Amino acid sequence: SADSGRFGHRTGALTVSALEPMRAIPHRVIVLMGLDADVFPRHRERVGFHLLEQQRQLGDPRSSDQDRYVLLEALMSTRQHLLITWNSRDEHTGECRPAASPVQQWLGQLQHELSDETFEGLCREPAANPLDRSNFLSQGSQPPPSCDHRHFEARRWLDTTLAPPPLALALPMHWSSVSLETSAVISSELLLRWVIAPQLIWLEQFQLTPREWLDPVEDLETLDLDEWHRHGLLRQRLSELLGNLPTDENALLQESEAGDWKHRYAGQGTLPPGAAATLECECLEKRWQHLQATLLSMGPCSTRRLDLADGSRQMLWAGDTVVVVQPGQLKSRGVMEGWLSHLQVCANHTVTAATVVVARCGSAAKKDQFEIALRWQPLPAEQAREQLMVLQALACQGLSQCWPVPPMSGWAYANANNKSAGRGEQAFRQSWSGGFNVQGERERAEIQLCFGVNCEASELLNSAGFEEACTSLYGPLFEALAI
């Protein structure tokens, strides 16, 4: 019907439906529409008592013969162009429908008598979808099969690439400069939680807890512990060891103690069954002994309580050094916990002290050994208080506006830039996207809720306030590092 509308506007064109009678008058263009197999030629049924049904005589009228003759007259009356259309598919079911039998016979005759090059293009079958792109494209000298303006506009809208709005709570980012004159003060406990996981604390302001229903699928017949469980057992054992020491500077830990892992966790289902438990106990004991050796190499260990403005906090000391232990490899959590502890000790303690972060070695050859990953030199009390005020201001604003820097990828970005300028972007992308058998930070539940499920690293790197936020948080940290 679209082709008939285009040809129907030409001078001298004649458009005739399949059931409409036609006079054999020559025309430049003739269009025959709707020559479907089920309607053309017509099959008129007469009643049983009709005289023509009793016996067939020469010259008796027949509707099918009349329709065939009309088609023959149309062919003979055409002077330049003849267009025949039929519905090749059912409108409701989409099943293929053939053309009328006279049209099929004529096409078969033409294909038999003409060459392949000449016959090509005589019969065109448009796409079943009226919005298909091929319906609106010309093929050589032939015009497009469709000229429906409504379908054409719908096709143009489909081809228009409309970027969907980002589905994330923190987007678009609008982090602004922090005013240090703010009088808002948060507790030391909340400040520690914010520097470790700022996006998670920001979501808690809206009563959103993305990790509340985190139920991982665990292997019931595992033969070894993953690193997350090993870190938890080491942290728990260290807490028990230090918890048995009185909070007195004279109560010192000067010798290492055995872990006694198998006796502690026997029958609890913590260790794997059989000989695998023995192997895990050997691995844990090796790490435990090396961790104690690393701590005792700095001096006898003790625990002291640090008085803060809103309470107190227990600190681990090795000789005259404050120690923050991270049972795993160095991550942003241990870095920020160590930096905040260093500022609090320097700002509130009578004697300034250095602070170190002890973490497991990153190389595969020393995977069961610990080392001093970071060391901060002592700061004057006034300078430490100023840095604490900066962190307080960042945290106060971070409770109302989402912090634009993810903790793990942000630390990788700042650390790489500090070692070699210009390498931070690559380190950020690697930590953000992850790799083989390494989960990227963007897979975390709180990160997806803040920045979106398919958020790319470039969206955060190019966001307003990203560079300023990294400088304000990590800049003083690197300046205080001991060379």
PDB file of C-alpha atoms in Angstrom, residues 159-436:
ATOM      1  CA  ASP A 159      18.398   5.337  15.441  1.00  0.00           C
ATOM      2  CA  THR A 160      18.892   8.283  17.765  1.00  0.00           C
ATOM      3  CA  THR A 161      21.325   7.338  20.526  1.00  0.00           C
ATOM      4  CA  LEU A 162      19.766   8.628  23.705  1.00  0.00           C
ATOM      5  CA  ALA A 163      22.010   8.201  26.718  1.00  0.00           C
ATOM      6  CA  PRO A 164      19.883   6.959  29.635  1.00  0.00           C
ATOM      7  CA  PRO A 165      20.224   8.921  32.861  1.00  0.00           C
ATOM      8  CA  PRO A 166      22.582   7.317  35.367  1.00  0.00           C
ATOM      9  CA  LEU A 167      20.799   5.199  37.952  1.00  0.00           C
ATOM     10  CA  ALA A 168      22.929   5.898  41.017  1.00  0.00           C
ATOM     11  CA  LEU A 169      22.378   7.830  44.218  1.00  0.00           C
ATOM     12  CA  ALA A 170      25.629   9.812  44.057  1.00  0.00           C
ATOM     13  CA  LEU A 171      25.439  10.798  40.399  1.00  0.00           C
ATOM     14  CA  PRO A 172      25.920  13.384  39.103  1.00  0.00           C
ATOM     15  CA  MET A 173      28.830  14.188  41.385  1.00  0.00           C
ATOM     16  CA  HIS A 174      28.811  17.694  42.886  1.00  0.00           C
ATOM     17  CA  TRP A 175      31.556  17.624  45.506  1.00  0.00           C
ATOM     18  CA  SER A 176      32.517  21.170  46.471  1.00  0.00           C
ATOM     19  CA  SER A 177      35.414  22.655  48.356  1.00  0.00           C
ATOM     20  CA  VAL A 178      35.438  21.995  52.093  1.00  0.00           C
ATOM     21  CA  SER A 179      35.194  24.920  54.471  1.00  0.00           C
ATOM     22  CA  LEU A 180      37.457  24.478  57.490  1.00  0.00           C
ATOM     23  CA  GLU A 181      35.475  27.030  59.468  1.00  0.00           C
ATOM     24  CA  THR A 182      32.618  24.609  60.067  1.00  0.00           C
ATOM     25  CA  SER A 183      31.764  24.045  63.714  1.00  0.00           C
ATOM     26  CA  ALA A 184      30.311  20.555  63.191  1.00  0.00           C
ATOM     27  CA  VAL A 185      32.179  17.840  65.092  1.00  0.00           C
ATOM     28  CA  ILE A 186      31.652  14.095  64.843  1.00  0.00           C
ATOM     29  CA  SER A 187      32.794  11.363  67.209  1.00  0.00           C
ATOM     30  CA  SER A 188      36.159   9.675  66.855  1.00  0.00           C
ATOM     31  CA  GLU A 189      34.477   6.336  66.216  1.00  0.00           C
ATOM     32  CA  LEU A 190      32.388   7.759  63.366  1.00  0.00           C
ATOM     33  CA  LEU A 191      35.449   9.526  61.950  1.00  0.00           C
ATOM     34  CA  LEU A 192      37.354   6.234  61.898  1.00  0.00           C
ATOM     35  CA  ARG A 193      34.499   4.453  60.139  1.00  0.00           C
ATOM     36  CA  TRP A 194      34.230   7.267  57.587  1.00  0.00           C
ATOM     37  CA  VAL A 195      37.899   7.331  56.584  1.00  0.00           C
ATOM     38  CA  ILE A 196      37.750   3.545  56.096  1.00  0.00           C
ATOM     39  CA  ALA A 197      34.464   3.352  54.112  1.00  0.00           C
ATOM     40  CA  PRO A 198      33.089   6.833  53.303  1.00  0.00           C
ATOM     41  CA  GLN A 199      30.465   5.653  50.769  1.00  0.00           C
ATOM     42  CA  LEU A 200      29.076   3.068  53.187  1.00  0.00           C
ATOM     43  CA  ILE A 201      28.714   5.651  55.972  1.00  0.00           C
ATOM     44  CA  TRP A 202      27.051   8.084  53.561  1.00  0.00           C
ATOM     45  CA  LEU A 203      24.428   5.467  52.663  1.00  0.00           C
ATOM     46  CA  GLU A 204      23.708   4.907  56.343  1.00  0.00           C
ATOM     47  CA  GLN A 205      22.429   8.487  56.515  1.00  0.00           C
ATOM     48  CA  PHE A 206      19.538   7.289  54.310  1.00  0.00           C
ATOM     49  CA  GLN A 207      19.123   4.079  56.346  1.00  0.00           C
ATOM     50  CA  LEU A 208      20.534   1.997  53.491  1.00  0.00           C
ATOM     51  CA  THR A 209      22.614  -1.026  54.417  1.00  0.00           C
ATOM     52  CA  PRO A 210      23.740  -2.744  51.179  1.00  0.00           C
ATOM     53  CA  ARG A 211      25.685  -5.453  53.050  1.00  0.00           C
ATOM     54  CA  GLU A 212      22.785  -6.427  55.294  1.00  0.00           C
ATOM     55  CA  TRP A 213      21.646  -9.368  53.152  1.00  0.00           C
ATOM     56  CA  LEU A 214      25.030 -10.503  51.902  1.00  0.00           C
ATOM     57  CA  ASP A 215      24.759 -14.306  51.882  1.00  0.00           C
ATOM     58  CA  PRO A 216      27.711 -15.782  49.946  1.00  0.00           C
ATOM     59  CA  VAL A 217      27.475 -19.308  48.607  1.00  0.00           C
ATOM     60  CA  GLU A 218      30.157 -21.269  50.459  1.00  0.00           C
ATOM     61  CA  ASP A 219      31.682 -24.628  49.569  1.00  0.00           C
ATOM     62  CA  LEU A 220      30.685 -27.157  52.248  1.00  0.00           C
ATOM     63  CA  GLU A 221      33.610 -29.420  51.393  1.00  0.00           C
ATOM     64  CA  THR A 222      36.362 -26.833  51.031  1.00  0.00           C
ATOM     65  CA  LEU A 223      39.916 -28.101  51.455  1.00  0.00           C
ATOM     66  CA  ASP A 224      41.489 -24.796  52.489  1.00  0.00           C
ATOM     67  CA  LEU A 225      40.611 -21.430  53.954  1.00  0.00           C
ATOM     68  CA  ASP A 226      40.441 -18.304  51.845  1.00  0.00           C
ATOM     69  CA  GLU A 227      42.539 -15.279  52.729  1.00  0.00           C
ATOM     70  CA  TRP A 228      39.571 -13.462  54.254  1.00  0.00           C
ATOM     71  CA  HIS A 229      39.119 -16.215  56.886  1.00  0.00           C
ATOM     72  CA  ARG A 230      42.861 -16.397  57.567  1.00  0.00           C
ATOM     73  CA  HIS A 231      42.958 -12.645  58.191  1.00  0.00           C
ATOM     74  CA  GLY A 232      40.030 -12.926  60.576  1.00  0.00           C
ATOM     75  CA  LEU A 233      41.638 -15.709  62.589  1.00  0.00           C
ATOM     76  CA  LEU A 234      44.940 -13.826  62.871  1.00  0.00           C
ATOM     77  CA  ARG A 235      43.166 -10.635  63.909  1.00  0.00           C
ATOM     78  CA  GLN A 236      41.126 -12.508  66.506  1.00  0.00           C
ATOM     79  CA  ARG A 237      44.222 -14.217  67.926  1.00  0.00           C
ATOM     80  CA  LEU A 238      46.083 -10.912  68.174  1.00  0.00           C
ATOM     81  CA  SER A 239      43.129  -9.279  69.935  1.00  0.00           C
ATOM     82  CA  GLU A 240      43.014 -12.116  72.461  1.00  0.00           C
ATOM     83  CA  LEU A 241      46.763 -11.852  73.097  1.00  0.00           C
ATOM     84  CA  LEU A 242      46.683  -8.095  73.597  1.00  0.00           C
ATOM     85  CA  GLY A 243      43.455  -8.256  75.561  1.00  0.00           C
ATOM     86  CA  ASN A 244      45.098 -10.408  78.204  1.00  0.00           C
ATOM     87  CA  LEU A 245      47.694  -7.694  78.809  1.00  0.00           C
ATOM     88  CA  PRO A 246      46.773  -5.074  81.417  1.00  0.00           C
ATOM     89  CA  THR A 247      46.637  -1.489  80.153  1.00  0.00           C
ATOM     90  CA  ASP A 248      49.910  -0.660  81.878  1.00  0.00           C
ATOM     91  CA  GLU A 249      53.136   0.421  80.286  1.00  0.00           C
ATOM     92  CA  ASN A 250      54.991  -2.044  82.512  1.00  0.00           C
ATOM     93  CA  ALA A 251      52.968  -5.023  81.215  1.00  0.00           C
ATOM     94  CA  LEU A 252      55.027  -5.945  78.140  1.00  0.00           C
ATOM     95  CA  LEU A 253      54.985  -8.767  75.646  1.00  0.00           C
ATOM     96  CA  GLN A 254      58.608  -9.716  75.131  1.00  0.00           C
ATOM     97  CA  GLU A 255      58.368 -13.264  73.811  1.00  0.00           C
ATOM     98  CA  SER A 256      56.250 -14.811  71.102  1.00  0.00           C
ATOM     99  CA  GLU A 257      53.512 -17.263  71.957  1.00  0.00           C
ATOM    100  CA  ALA A 258      52.214 -20.266  70.073  1.00  0.00           C
ATOM    101  CA  GLY A 259      48.989 -19.954  68.189  1.00  0.00           C
ATOM    102  CA  ASP A 260      47.614 -23.386  69.173  1.00  0.00           C
ATOM    103  CA  TRP A 261      45.145 -23.230  66.262  1.00  0.00           C
ATOM    104  CA  LYS A 262      43.941 -26.830  66.221  1.00  0.00           C
ATOM    105  CA  HIS A 263      43.126 -26.835  69.934  1.00  0.00           C
ATOM    106  CA  ARG A 264      41.328 -23.477  69.739  1.00  0.00           C
ATOM    107  CA  TYR A 265      39.042 -24.284  66.812  1.00  0.00           C
ATOM    108  CA  ALA A 266      38.568 -28.034  67.212  1.00  0.00           C
ATOM    109  CA  GLY A 267      34.973 -29.117  66.595  1.00  0.00           C
ATOM    110  CA  GLN A 268      33.782 -25.646  65.546  1.00  0.00           C
ATOM    111  CA  GLY A 269      33.778 -26.201  61.783  1.00  0.00           C
ATOM    112  CA  THR A 270      36.168 -23.320  61.253  1.00  0.00           C
ATOM    113  CA  LEU A 271      39.060 -25.381  59.897  1.00  0.00           C
ATOM    114  CA  PRO A 272      38.693 -27.737  56.920  1.00  0.00           C
ATOM    115  CA  PRO A 273      38.379 -31.462  57.639  1.00  0.00           C
ATOM    116  CA  GLY A 274      41.124 -34.064  57.819  1.00  0.00           C
ATOM    117  CA  ALA A 275      44.691 -33.389  56.785  1.00  0.00           C
ATOM    118  CA  ALA A 276      43.680 -30.017  55.294  1.00  0.00           C
ATOM    119  CA  ALA A 277      43.232 -28.694  58.848  1.00  0.00           C
ATOM    120  CA  THR A 278      46.838 -29.606  59.649  1.00  0.00           C
ATOM    121  CA  LEU A 279      48.089 -27.743  56.588  1.00  0.00           C
ATOM    122  CA  GLU A 280      46.035 -24.675  57.475  1.00  0.00           C
ATOM    123  CA  CYS A 281      47.295 -24.726  61.062  1.00  0.00           C
ATOM    124  CA  GLU A 282      50.884 -24.812  59.793  1.00  0.00           C
ATOM    125  CA  CYS A 283      50.221 -21.851  57.507  1.00  0.00           C
ATOM    126  CA  LEU A 284      48.519 -19.855  60.276  1.00  0.00           C
ATOM    127  CA  GLU A 285      51.265 -20.669  62.770  1.00  0.00           C
ATOM    128  CA  LYS A 286      53.957 -19.599  60.322  1.00  0.00           C
ATOM    129  CA  ARG A 287      52.231 -16.242  59.756  1.00  0.00           C
ATOM    130  CA  TRP A 288      51.509 -15.830  63.461  1.00  0.00           C
ATOM    131  CA  GLN A 289      55.121 -16.363  64.490  1.00  0.00           C
ATOM    132  CA  HIS A 290      56.443 -14.007  61.819  1.00  0.00           C
ATOM    133  CA  LEU A 291      53.891 -11.353  62.793  1.00  0.00           C
ATOM    134  CA  GLN A 292      55.037 -11.530  66.438  1.00  0.00           C
ATOM    135  CA  ALA A 293      58.670 -11.421  65.347  1.00  0.00           C
ATOM    136  CA  THR A 294      58.019  -8.294  63.301  1.00  0.00           C
ATOM    137  CA  LEU A 295      56.317  -6.598  66.249  1.00  0.00           C
ATOM    138  CA  LEU A 296      58.967  -7.601  68.787  1.00  0.00           C
ATOM    139  CA  SER A 297      61.743  -6.405  66.454  1.00  0.00           C
ATOM    140  CA  MET A 298      60.593  -2.851  67.191  1.00  0.00           C
ATOM    141  CA  GLY A 299      60.570  -3.422  70.959  1.00  0.00           C
ATOM    142  CA  PRO A 300      58.423  -5.019  73.679  1.00  0.00           C
ATOM    143  CA  CYS A 301      54.691  -4.792  72.867  1.00  0.00           C
ATOM    144  CA  SER A 302      52.102  -3.280  75.144  1.00  0.00           C
ATOM    145  CA  THR A 303      48.638  -1.722  74.985  1.00  0.00           C
ATOM    146  CA  ARG A 304      47.886   1.806  76.138  1.00  0.00           C
ATOM    147  CA  ARG A 305      44.682   3.795  76.240  1.00  0.00           C
ATOM    148  CA  LEU A 306      44.677   7.131  74.494  1.00  0.00           C
ATOM    149  CA  ASP A 307      42.350   9.727  75.968  1.00  0.00           C
ATOM    150  CA  LEU A 308      40.333  11.558  73.318  1.00  0.00           C
ATOM    151  CA  ALA A 309      37.839  14.387  73.553  1.00  0.00           C
ATOM    152  CA  ASP A 310      34.847  12.030  73.362  1.00  0.00           C
ATOM    153  CA  GLY A 311      36.285   8.916  75.010  1.00  0.00           C
ATOM    154  CA  SER A 312      39.350   6.723  74.808  1.00  0.00           C
ATOM    155  CA  ARG A 313      40.918   4.328  72.353  1.00  0.00           C
ATOM    156  CA  GLN A 314      43.252   1.395  72.951  1.00  0.00           C
ATOM    157  CA  MET A 315      46.519   1.537  71.009  1.00  0.00           C
ATOM    158  CA  LEU A 316      49.183  -1.085  70.349  1.00  0.00           C
ATOM    159  CA  TRP A 317      52.721   0.043  71.085  1.00  0.00           C
ATOM    160  CA  ALA A 318      55.962  -1.686  70.131  1.00  0.00           C
ATOM    161  CA  GLY A 319      58.662   0.105  72.083  1.00  0.00           C
ATOM    162  CA  ASP A 320      58.111   3.840  71.376  1.00  0.00           C
ATOM    163  CA  THR A 321      56.175   3.245  68.152  1.00  0.00           C
ATOM    164  CA  VAL A 322      52.426   3.039  67.591  1.00  0.00           C
ATOM    165  CA  VAL A 323      51.556  -0.044  65.545  1.00  0.00           C
ATOM    166  CA  VAL A 324      48.522  -0.744  63.386  1.00  0.00           C
ATOM    167  CA  VAL A 325      48.358  -4.371  62.227  1.00  0.00           C
ATOM    168  CA  GLN A 326      46.671  -5.428  59.020  1.00  0.00           C
ATOM    169  CA  PRO A 327      46.707  -9.256  58.785  1.00  0.00           C
ATOM    170  CA  GLY A 328      46.459  -9.131  54.985  1.00  0.00           C
ATOM    171  CA  GLN A 329      48.312  -7.168  52.361  1.00  0.00           C
ATOM    172  CA  LEU A 330      48.377  -3.389  52.606  1.00  0.00           C
ATOM    173  CA  LYS A 331      44.950  -1.967  51.723  1.00  0.00           C
ATOM    174  CA  SER A 332      43.262   1.380  52.092  1.00  0.00           C
ATOM    175  CA  ARG A 333      41.641   0.271  55.359  1.00  0.00           C
ATOM    176  CA  GLY A 334      44.976  -0.227  57.124  1.00  0.00           C
ATOM    177  CA  VAL A 335      46.419   2.952  55.610  1.00  0.00           C
ATOM    178  CA  MET A 336      43.606   5.221  56.779  1.00  0.00           C
ATOM    179  CA  GLU A 337      43.360   3.538  60.184  1.00  0.00           C
ATOM    180  CA  GLY A 338      47.099   4.014  60.684  1.00  0.00           C
ATOM    181  CA  TRP A 339      47.013   7.651  59.526  1.00  0.00           C
ATOM    182  CA  LEU A 340      44.144   8.557  61.853  1.00  0.00           C
ATOM    183  CA  SER A 341      45.830   6.768  64.769  1.00  0.00           C
ATOM    184  CA  HIS A 342      49.031   8.678  64.086  1.00  0.00           C
ATOM    185  CA  LEU A 343      47.243  12.035  64.113  1.00  0.00           C
ATOM    186  CA  GLN A 344      45.343  11.209  67.306  1.00  0.00           C
ATOM    187  CA  VAL A 345      48.481  10.093  69.131  1.00  0.00           C
ATOM    188  CA  CYS A 346      50.508  13.122  68.030  1.00  0.00           C
ATOM    189  CA  ALA A 347      47.680  15.511  68.920  1.00  0.00           C
ATOM    190  CA  ASN A 348      46.750  14.068  72.335  1.00  0.00           C
ATOM    191  CA  HIS A 349      49.868  12.326  73.662  1.00  0.00           C
ATOM    192  CA  THR A 350      52.463  14.100  75.729  1.00  0.00           C
ATOM    193  CA  VAL A 351      55.320  12.530  73.762  1.00  0.00           C
ATOM    194  CA  THR A 352      55.108  12.498  69.987  1.00  0.00           C
ATOM    195  CA  ALA A 353      55.762   9.090  68.460  1.00  0.00           C
ATOM    196  CA  ALA A 354      56.099   7.471  65.092  1.00  0.00           C
ATOM    197  CA  THR A 355      53.408   5.187  63.696  1.00  0.00           C
ATOM    198  CA  VAL A 356      53.861   2.137  61.494  1.00  0.00           C
ATOM    199  CA  VAL A 357      51.487  -0.132  59.595  1.00  0.00           C
ATOM    200  CA  VAL A 358      52.476  -3.809  59.647  1.00  0.00           C
ATOM    201  CA  ALA A 359      51.025  -5.820  56.766  1.00  0.00           C
ATOM    202  CA  ARG A 360      51.701  -9.067  54.969  1.00  0.00           C
ATOM    203  CA  CYS A 361      54.241  -9.017  52.145  1.00  0.00           C
ATOM    204  CA  GLY A 362      52.817  -8.662  48.672  1.00  0.00           C
ATOM    205  CA  SER A 363      55.254 -10.973  46.861  1.00  0.00           C
ATOM    206  CA  ALA A 364      54.322 -14.619  46.333  1.00  0.00           C
ATOM    207  CA  ALA A 365      57.690 -15.807  47.652  1.00  0.00           C
ATOM    208  CA  LYS A 366      57.069 -14.096  51.032  1.00  0.00           C
ATOM    209  CA  LYS A 367      53.314 -14.548  51.279  1.00  0.00           C
ATOM    210  CA  ASP A 368      53.571 -15.857  54.886  1.00  0.00           C
ATOM    211  CA  GLN A 369      55.810 -13.047  56.116  1.00  0.00           C
ATOM    212  CA  PHE A 370      55.015  -9.590  57.494  1.00  0.00           C
ATOM    213  CA  GLU A 371      56.787  -6.278  57.038  1.00  0.00           C
ATOM    214  CA  ILE A 372      56.527  -2.619  57.966  1.00  0.00           C
ATOM    215  CA  ALA A 373      54.576  -1.268  55.021  1.00  0.00           C
ATOM    216  CA  LEU A 374      54.284   2.412  56.091  1.00  0.00           C
ATOM    217  CA  ARG A 375      55.985   4.579  58.688  1.00  0.00           C
ATOM    218  CA  TRP A 376      55.004   8.130  59.640  1.00  0.00           C
ATOM    219  CA  GLN A 377      57.436  10.433  61.362  1.00  0.00           C
ATOM    220  CA  PRO A 378      56.335  12.256  64.547  1.00  0.00           C
ATOM    221  CA  LEU A 379      54.324  15.448  63.975  1.00  0.00           C
ATOM    222  CA  PRO A 380      54.059  18.498  66.220  1.00  0.00           C
ATOM    223  CA  ALA A 381      50.873  18.533  68.254  1.00  0.00           C
ATOM    224  CA  GLU A 382      49.589  21.715  66.625  1.00  0.00           C
ATOM    225  CA  GLN A 383      50.111  20.365  63.112  1.00  0.00           C
ATOM    226  CA  ALA A 384      48.402  17.089  64.045  1.00  0.00           C
ATOM    227  CA  ARG A 385      45.395  18.977  65.405  1.00  0.00           C
ATOM    228  CA  GLU A 386      45.127  20.955  62.156  1.00  0.00           C
ATOM    229  CA  GLN A 387      45.132  17.757  60.126  1.00  0.00           C
ATOM    230  CA  LEU A 388      42.475  16.291  62.399  1.00  0.00           C
ATOM    231  CA  MET A 389      40.341  19.366  61.784  1.00  0.00           C
ATOM    232  CA  VAL A 390      40.730  18.814  58.029  1.00  0.00           C
ATOM    233  CA  LEU A 391      39.585  15.194  58.390  1.00  0.00           C
ATOM    234  CA  GLN A 392      36.703  16.335  60.602  1.00  0.00           C
ATOM    235  CA  ALA A 393      35.602  18.834  57.954  1.00  0.00           C
ATOM    236  CA  LEU A 394      35.877  16.260  55.152  1.00  0.00           C
ATOM    237  CA  ALA A 395      33.888  13.710  57.149  1.00  0.00           C
ATOM    238  CA  CYS A 396      31.182  16.229  58.092  1.00  0.00           C
ATOM    239  CA  GLN A 397      30.676  17.168  54.459  1.00  0.00           C
ATOM    240  CA  GLY A 398      30.965  13.515  53.447  1.00  0.00           C
ATOM    241  CA  LEU A 399      27.943  12.696  55.584  1.00  0.00           C
ATOM    242  CA  SER A 400      25.759  15.016  53.481  1.00  0.00           C
ATOM    243  CA  GLN A 401      27.520  14.652  50.101  1.00  0.00           C
ATOM    244  CA  CYS A 402      28.886  11.382  48.791  1.00  0.00           C
ATOM    245  CA  TRP A 403      32.674  11.244  48.845  1.00  0.00           C
ATOM    246  CA  PRO A 404      33.719  11.150  45.141  1.00  0.00           C
ATOM    247  CA  VAL A 405      36.754   8.891  45.670  1.00  0.00           C
ATOM    248  CA  PRO A 406      36.277   5.131  46.224  1.00  0.00           C
ATOM    249  CA  PRO A 407      38.639   4.056  49.037  1.00  0.00           C
ATOM    250  CA  MET A 408      40.548   1.178  47.412  1.00  0.00           C
ATOM    251  CA  SER A 409      40.892   2.672  43.927  1.00  0.00           C
ATOM    252  CA  GLY A 410      41.517   6.131  45.370  1.00  0.00           C
ATOM    253  CA  TRP A 411      44.434   4.853  47.460  1.00  0.00           C
ATOM    254  CA  ALA A 412      45.858   3.016  44.439  1.00  0.00           C
ATOM    255  CA  TYR A 413      45.579   6.242  42.401  1.00  0.00           C
ATOM    256  CA  ALA A 414      47.262   8.428  45.035  1.00  0.00           C
ATOM    257  CA  ASN A 415      49.987   5.894  45.869  1.00  0.00           C
ATOM    258  CA  ALA A 416      50.911   5.359  42.211  1.00  0.00           C
ATOM    259  CA  ASN A 417      51.064   9.106  41.557  1.00  0.00           C
ATOM    260  CA  ASN A 418      53.207   9.590  44.641  1.00  0.00           C
ATOM    261  CA  LYS A 419      55.748   7.030  43.401  1.00  0.00           C
ATOM    262  CA  SER A 420      55.702   8.127  39.759  1.00  0.00           C
ATOM    263  CA  ALA A 421      53.656  11.037  38.431  1.00  0.00           C
ATOM    264  CA  GLY A 422      51.179  10.063  35.739  1.00  0.00           C
ATOM    265  CA  ARG A 423      50.724   6.403  36.706  1.00  0.00           C
ATOM    266  CA  GLY A 424      47.755   6.976  38.979  1.00  0.00           C
ATOM    267  CA  GLU A 425      45.080   6.672  36.308  1.00  0.00           C
ATOM    268  CA  GLN A 426      46.236   3.217  35.229  1.00  0.00           C
ATOM    269  CA  ALA A 427      46.398   2.027  38.849  1.00  0.00           C
ATOM    270  CA  PHE A 428      42.913   3.405  39.488  1.00  0.00           C
ATOM    271  CA  ARG A 429      41.448   1.563  36.486  1.00  0.00           C
ATOM    272  CA  GLN A 430      43.100  -1.699  37.482  1.00  0.00           C
ATOM    273  CA  SER A 431      41.795  -1.529  41.053  1.00  0.00           C
ATOM    274  CA  TRP A 432      38.361  -0.358  39.903  1.00  0.00           C
ATOM    275  CA  SER A 433      37.774  -3.009  37.224  1.00  0.00           C
ATOM    276  CA  GLY A 434      39.739  -5.878  38.768  1.00  0.00           C
ATOM    277  CA  GLY A 435      41.301  -8.671  36.760  1.00  0.00           C
ATOM    278  CA  PHE A 436      41.682 -12.424  36.562  1.00  0.00           C
TER     279      PHE A 436
END
